[in-house]
Tab-separated table of C-alpha atoms in Angstrom:
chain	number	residue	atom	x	y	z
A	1	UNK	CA	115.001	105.034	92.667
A	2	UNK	CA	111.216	106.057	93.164
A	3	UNK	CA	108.193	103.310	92.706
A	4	UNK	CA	104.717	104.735	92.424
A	5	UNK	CA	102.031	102.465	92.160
A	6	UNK	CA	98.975	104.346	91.365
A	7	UNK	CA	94.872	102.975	91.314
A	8	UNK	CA	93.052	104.838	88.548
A	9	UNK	CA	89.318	105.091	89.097
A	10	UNK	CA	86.819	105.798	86.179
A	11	UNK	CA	84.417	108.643	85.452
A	12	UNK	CA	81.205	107.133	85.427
A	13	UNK	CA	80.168	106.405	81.919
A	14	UNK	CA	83.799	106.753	80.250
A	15	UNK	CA	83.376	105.455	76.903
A	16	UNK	CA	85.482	103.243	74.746
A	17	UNK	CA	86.622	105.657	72.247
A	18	UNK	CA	87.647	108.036	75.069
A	19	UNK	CA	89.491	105.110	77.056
A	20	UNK	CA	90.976	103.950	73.395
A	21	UNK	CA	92.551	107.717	73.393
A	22	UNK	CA	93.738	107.869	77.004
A	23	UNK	CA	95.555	104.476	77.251
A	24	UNK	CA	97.532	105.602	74.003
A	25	UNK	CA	98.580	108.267	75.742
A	26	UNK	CA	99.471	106.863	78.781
A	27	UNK	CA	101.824	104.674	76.999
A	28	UNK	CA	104.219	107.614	76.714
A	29	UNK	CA	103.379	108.108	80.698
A	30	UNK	CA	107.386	108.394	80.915
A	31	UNK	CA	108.555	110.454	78.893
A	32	UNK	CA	105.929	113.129	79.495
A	33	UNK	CA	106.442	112.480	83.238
A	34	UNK	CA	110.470	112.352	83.483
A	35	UNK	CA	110.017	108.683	84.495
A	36	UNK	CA	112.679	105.686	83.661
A	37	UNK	CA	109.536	103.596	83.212
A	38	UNK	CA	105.612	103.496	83.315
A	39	UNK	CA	103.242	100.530	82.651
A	40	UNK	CA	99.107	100.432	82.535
A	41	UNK	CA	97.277	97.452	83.688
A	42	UNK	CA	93.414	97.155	82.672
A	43	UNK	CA	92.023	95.417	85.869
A	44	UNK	CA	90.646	91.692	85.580
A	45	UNK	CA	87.307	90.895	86.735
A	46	UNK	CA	87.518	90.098	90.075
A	47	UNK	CA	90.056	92.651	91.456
A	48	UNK	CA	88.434	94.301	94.408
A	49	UNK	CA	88.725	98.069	95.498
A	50	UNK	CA	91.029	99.318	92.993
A	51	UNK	CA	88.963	100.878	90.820
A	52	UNK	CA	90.000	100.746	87.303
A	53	UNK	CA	93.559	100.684	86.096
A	54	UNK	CA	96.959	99.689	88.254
A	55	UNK	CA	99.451	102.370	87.063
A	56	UNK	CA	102.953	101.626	88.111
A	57	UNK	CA	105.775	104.172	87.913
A	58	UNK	CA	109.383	104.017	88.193
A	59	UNK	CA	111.636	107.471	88.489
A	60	UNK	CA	115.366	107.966	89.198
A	61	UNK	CA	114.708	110.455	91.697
A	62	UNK	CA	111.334	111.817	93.826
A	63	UNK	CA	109.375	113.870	91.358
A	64	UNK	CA	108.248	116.932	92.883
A	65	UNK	CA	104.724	117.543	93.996
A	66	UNK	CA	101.990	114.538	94.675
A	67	UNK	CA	100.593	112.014	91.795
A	68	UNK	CA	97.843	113.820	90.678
A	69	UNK	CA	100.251	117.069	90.447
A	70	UNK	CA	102.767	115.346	88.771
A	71	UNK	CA	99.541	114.407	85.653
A	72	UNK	CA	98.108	117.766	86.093
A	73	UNK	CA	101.625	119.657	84.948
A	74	UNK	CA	101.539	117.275	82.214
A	75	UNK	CA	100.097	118.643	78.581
A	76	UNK	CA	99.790	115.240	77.106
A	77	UNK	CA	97.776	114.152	80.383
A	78	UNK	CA	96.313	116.191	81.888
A	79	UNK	CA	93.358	116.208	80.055
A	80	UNK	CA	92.678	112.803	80.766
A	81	UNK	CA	92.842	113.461	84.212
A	82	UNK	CA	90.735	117.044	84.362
A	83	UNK	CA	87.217	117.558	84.426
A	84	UNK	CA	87.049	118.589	80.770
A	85	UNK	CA	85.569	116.543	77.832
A	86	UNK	CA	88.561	114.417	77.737
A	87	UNK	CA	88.419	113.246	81.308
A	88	UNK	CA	88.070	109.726	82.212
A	89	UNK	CA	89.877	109.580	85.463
A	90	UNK	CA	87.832	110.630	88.391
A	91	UNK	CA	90.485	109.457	91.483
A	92	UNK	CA	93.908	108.926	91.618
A	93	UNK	CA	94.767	106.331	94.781
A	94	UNK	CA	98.877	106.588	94.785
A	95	UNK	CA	101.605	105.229	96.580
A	96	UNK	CA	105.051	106.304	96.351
A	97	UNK	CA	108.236	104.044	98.226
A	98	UNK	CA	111.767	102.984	97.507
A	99	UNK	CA	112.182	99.551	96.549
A	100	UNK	CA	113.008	97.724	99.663
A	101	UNK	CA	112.025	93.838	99.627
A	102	UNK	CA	111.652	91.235	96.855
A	103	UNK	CA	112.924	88.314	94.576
A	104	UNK	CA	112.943	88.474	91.011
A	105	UNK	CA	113.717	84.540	89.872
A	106	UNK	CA	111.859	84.779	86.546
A	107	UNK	CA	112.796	88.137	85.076
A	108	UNK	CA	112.344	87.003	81.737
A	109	UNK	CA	108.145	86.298	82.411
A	110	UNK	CA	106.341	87.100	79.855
A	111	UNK	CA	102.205	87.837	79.044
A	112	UNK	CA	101.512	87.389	82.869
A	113	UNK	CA	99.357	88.542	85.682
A	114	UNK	CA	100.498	91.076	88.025
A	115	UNK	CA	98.911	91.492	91.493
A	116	UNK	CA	98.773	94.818	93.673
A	117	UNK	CA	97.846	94.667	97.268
A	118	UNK	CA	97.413	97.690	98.828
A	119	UNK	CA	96.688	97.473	103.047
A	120	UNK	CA	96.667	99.286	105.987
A	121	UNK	CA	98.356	98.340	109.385
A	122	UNK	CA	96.012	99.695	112.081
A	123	UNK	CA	97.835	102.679	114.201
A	124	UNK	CA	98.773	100.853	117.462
A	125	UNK	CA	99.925	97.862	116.153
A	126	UNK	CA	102.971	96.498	118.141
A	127	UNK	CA	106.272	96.757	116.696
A	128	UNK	CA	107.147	93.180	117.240
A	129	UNK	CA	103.494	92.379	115.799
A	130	UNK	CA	104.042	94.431	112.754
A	131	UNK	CA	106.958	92.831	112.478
A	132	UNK	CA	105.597	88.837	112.373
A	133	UNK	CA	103.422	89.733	110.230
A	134	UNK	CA	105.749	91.389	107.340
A	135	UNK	CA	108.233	88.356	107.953
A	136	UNK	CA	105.117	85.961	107.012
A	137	UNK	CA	103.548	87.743	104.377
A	138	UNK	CA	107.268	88.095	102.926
A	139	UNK	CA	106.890	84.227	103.484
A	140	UNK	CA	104.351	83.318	101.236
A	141	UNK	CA	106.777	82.828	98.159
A	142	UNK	CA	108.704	79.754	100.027
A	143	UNK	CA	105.427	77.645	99.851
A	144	UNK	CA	103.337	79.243	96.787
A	145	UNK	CA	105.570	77.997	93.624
A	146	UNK	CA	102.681	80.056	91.292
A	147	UNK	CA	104.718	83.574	92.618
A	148	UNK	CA	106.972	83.838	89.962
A	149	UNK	CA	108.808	86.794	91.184
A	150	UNK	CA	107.263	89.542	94.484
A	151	UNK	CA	107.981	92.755	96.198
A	152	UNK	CA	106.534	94.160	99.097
A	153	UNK	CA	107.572	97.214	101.457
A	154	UNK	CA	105.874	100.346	103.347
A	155	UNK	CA	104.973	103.138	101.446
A	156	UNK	CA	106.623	106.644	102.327
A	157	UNK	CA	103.956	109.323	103.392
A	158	UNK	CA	106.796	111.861	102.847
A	159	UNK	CA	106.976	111.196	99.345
A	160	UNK	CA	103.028	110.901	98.579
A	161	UNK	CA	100.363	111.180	100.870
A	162	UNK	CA	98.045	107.823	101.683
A	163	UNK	CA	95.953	106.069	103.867
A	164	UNK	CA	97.958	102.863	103.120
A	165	UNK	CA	100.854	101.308	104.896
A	166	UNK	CA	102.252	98.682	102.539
A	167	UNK	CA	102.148	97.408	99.044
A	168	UNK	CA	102.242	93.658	98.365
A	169	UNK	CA	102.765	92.908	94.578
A	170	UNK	CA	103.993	89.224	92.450
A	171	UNK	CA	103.752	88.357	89.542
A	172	UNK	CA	101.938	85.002	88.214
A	173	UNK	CA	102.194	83.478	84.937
A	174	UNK	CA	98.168	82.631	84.597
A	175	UNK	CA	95.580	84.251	86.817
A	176	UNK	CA	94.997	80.558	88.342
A	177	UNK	CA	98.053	81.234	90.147
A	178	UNK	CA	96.834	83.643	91.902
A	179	UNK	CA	93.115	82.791	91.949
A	180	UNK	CA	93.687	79.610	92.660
A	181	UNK	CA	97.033	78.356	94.101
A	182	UNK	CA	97.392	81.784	96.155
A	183	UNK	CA	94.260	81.605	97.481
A	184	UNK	CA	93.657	77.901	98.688
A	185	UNK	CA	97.503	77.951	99.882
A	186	UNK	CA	97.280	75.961	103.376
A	187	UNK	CA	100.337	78.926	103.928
A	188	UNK	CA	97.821	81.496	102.979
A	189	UNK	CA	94.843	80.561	105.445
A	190	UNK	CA	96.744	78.934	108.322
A	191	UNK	CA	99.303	81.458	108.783
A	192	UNK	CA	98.733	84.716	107.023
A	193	UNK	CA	94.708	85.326	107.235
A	194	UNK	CA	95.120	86.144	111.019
A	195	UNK	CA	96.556	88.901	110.267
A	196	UNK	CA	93.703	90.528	108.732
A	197	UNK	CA	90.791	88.104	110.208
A	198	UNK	CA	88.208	90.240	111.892
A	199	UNK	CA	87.374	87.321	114.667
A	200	UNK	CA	91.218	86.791	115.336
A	201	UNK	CA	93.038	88.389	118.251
A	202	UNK	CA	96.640	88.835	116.253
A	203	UNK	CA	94.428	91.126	113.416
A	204	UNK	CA	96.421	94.188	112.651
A	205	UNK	CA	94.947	94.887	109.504
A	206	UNK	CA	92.762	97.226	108.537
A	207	UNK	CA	89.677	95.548	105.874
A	208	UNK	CA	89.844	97.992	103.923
A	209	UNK	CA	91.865	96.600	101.271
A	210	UNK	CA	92.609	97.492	97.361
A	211	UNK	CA	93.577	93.746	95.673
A	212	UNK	CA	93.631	93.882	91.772
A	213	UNK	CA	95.374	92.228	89.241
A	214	UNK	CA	95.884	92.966	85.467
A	215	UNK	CA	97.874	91.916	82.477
A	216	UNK	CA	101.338	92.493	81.868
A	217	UNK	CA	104.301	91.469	78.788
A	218	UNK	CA	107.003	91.793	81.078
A	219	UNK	CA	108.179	91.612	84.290
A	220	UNK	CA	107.438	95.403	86.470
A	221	UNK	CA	108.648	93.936	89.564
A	222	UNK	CA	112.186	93.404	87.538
A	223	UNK	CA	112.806	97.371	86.655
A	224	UNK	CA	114.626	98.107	89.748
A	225	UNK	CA	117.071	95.460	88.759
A	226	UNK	CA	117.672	97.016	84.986
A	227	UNK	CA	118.144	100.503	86.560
């Protein structure tokens, strides 16, 4: 199995009518993509370098060619995605891995909040550095209850081109757990903001980051485990 996790960034100006048409057509991103299953995420106020839309992909197999390849050989998409009257999309930021790490305890969540977290390890970073810091972050779930159910591995330049290392994703069942138990964890700031803090010698992580969250019915996180 294939996970891409794609940002969608907006044309400037994109209006409602237009976005009405292209999320209706993105829900049948699957079937006009060859993918098991596809799900669009209108960002919440507050998500931070994402852009627009988090647009999460699951396929039996690597698709050939890159993300916005894949859209462009698509007749029901591509449109969206083109410079033509129809387009709304102006960047595609994608991400393409096999599921490696996670815990799904709540698979049957429902109407929740999923959060992306897309980072970059700086080049250099020692190996037994790089790997502290995954064991930690992968920590986070033993002492924040709100993470209902996570994943997190290293994306796979083979299979998509990008200028980010990992993906970091749970799934909340109000956006206060993310917002707020998440974010004031004593976990969170005492052990895992070193990592990327600017004024701390163990930083390995890049600031440029893409966090965003969105709405979801049902768990994404748990498609690997109905494959």
């Amino acid at each position: 199995m294939i996970r891409q996790v794609a940002m969608l960034h907006l044309r400037e100006g994109a209006d409602g009518e237009a976005l009405e048409a292209f999320e209706a057509a993105m829900a049948g991103a699957h079937e006009a993509l060859g993918a098991r299953r596809s799900h669009l995420g209108r960002h919440i106020e507050g998500s931070v370098g994402g852009g627009d839309y988090t647009w999460d992909l699951l396929f039996d197999e690597a698709p050939e060619g890159d993300a916005a390849a894949l859209v462009a050989a698509a007749p029901a998409l591509a449109p969206y995605f083109g410079d033509g009257p129809q387009g709304v999309v102006a960047q595609i930021d994608a991400v393409r891995f096999e599921p490696q790490y996670g815990e799904l305890p709540e698979p049957g969540i429902r109407d929740f909040v999923k959060r992306t977290l897309f980072l970059r390890v700086e080049d250099g970073a020692e190996a037994e550095a790089l790997a502290r810091f995954e064991r930690e972050l992968m920590g986070m779930p033993r002492y924040i209850a709100s993470i209902r159910n996570w994943a997190c591995g290293r994306t796979d330049p083979a299979l998509q081109a990008t200028q980010w290392t990992h993906v970091w994703e749970q799934e909340y069942q109000s956006v206060e757990g993310l917002t707020v138990d998440y974010m004031v964890s004593p976990y969170h700031w005492g052990v895992v903001d070193g990592w990327f803090d600017m004024e701390r010698p163990q930083r390995i992580v890049s600031p440029l980051l893409a966090h965003v969250y969105c709405p979801a019915a049902s768990s994404i996180l748990g498609w690997t485990e109905e494959a």
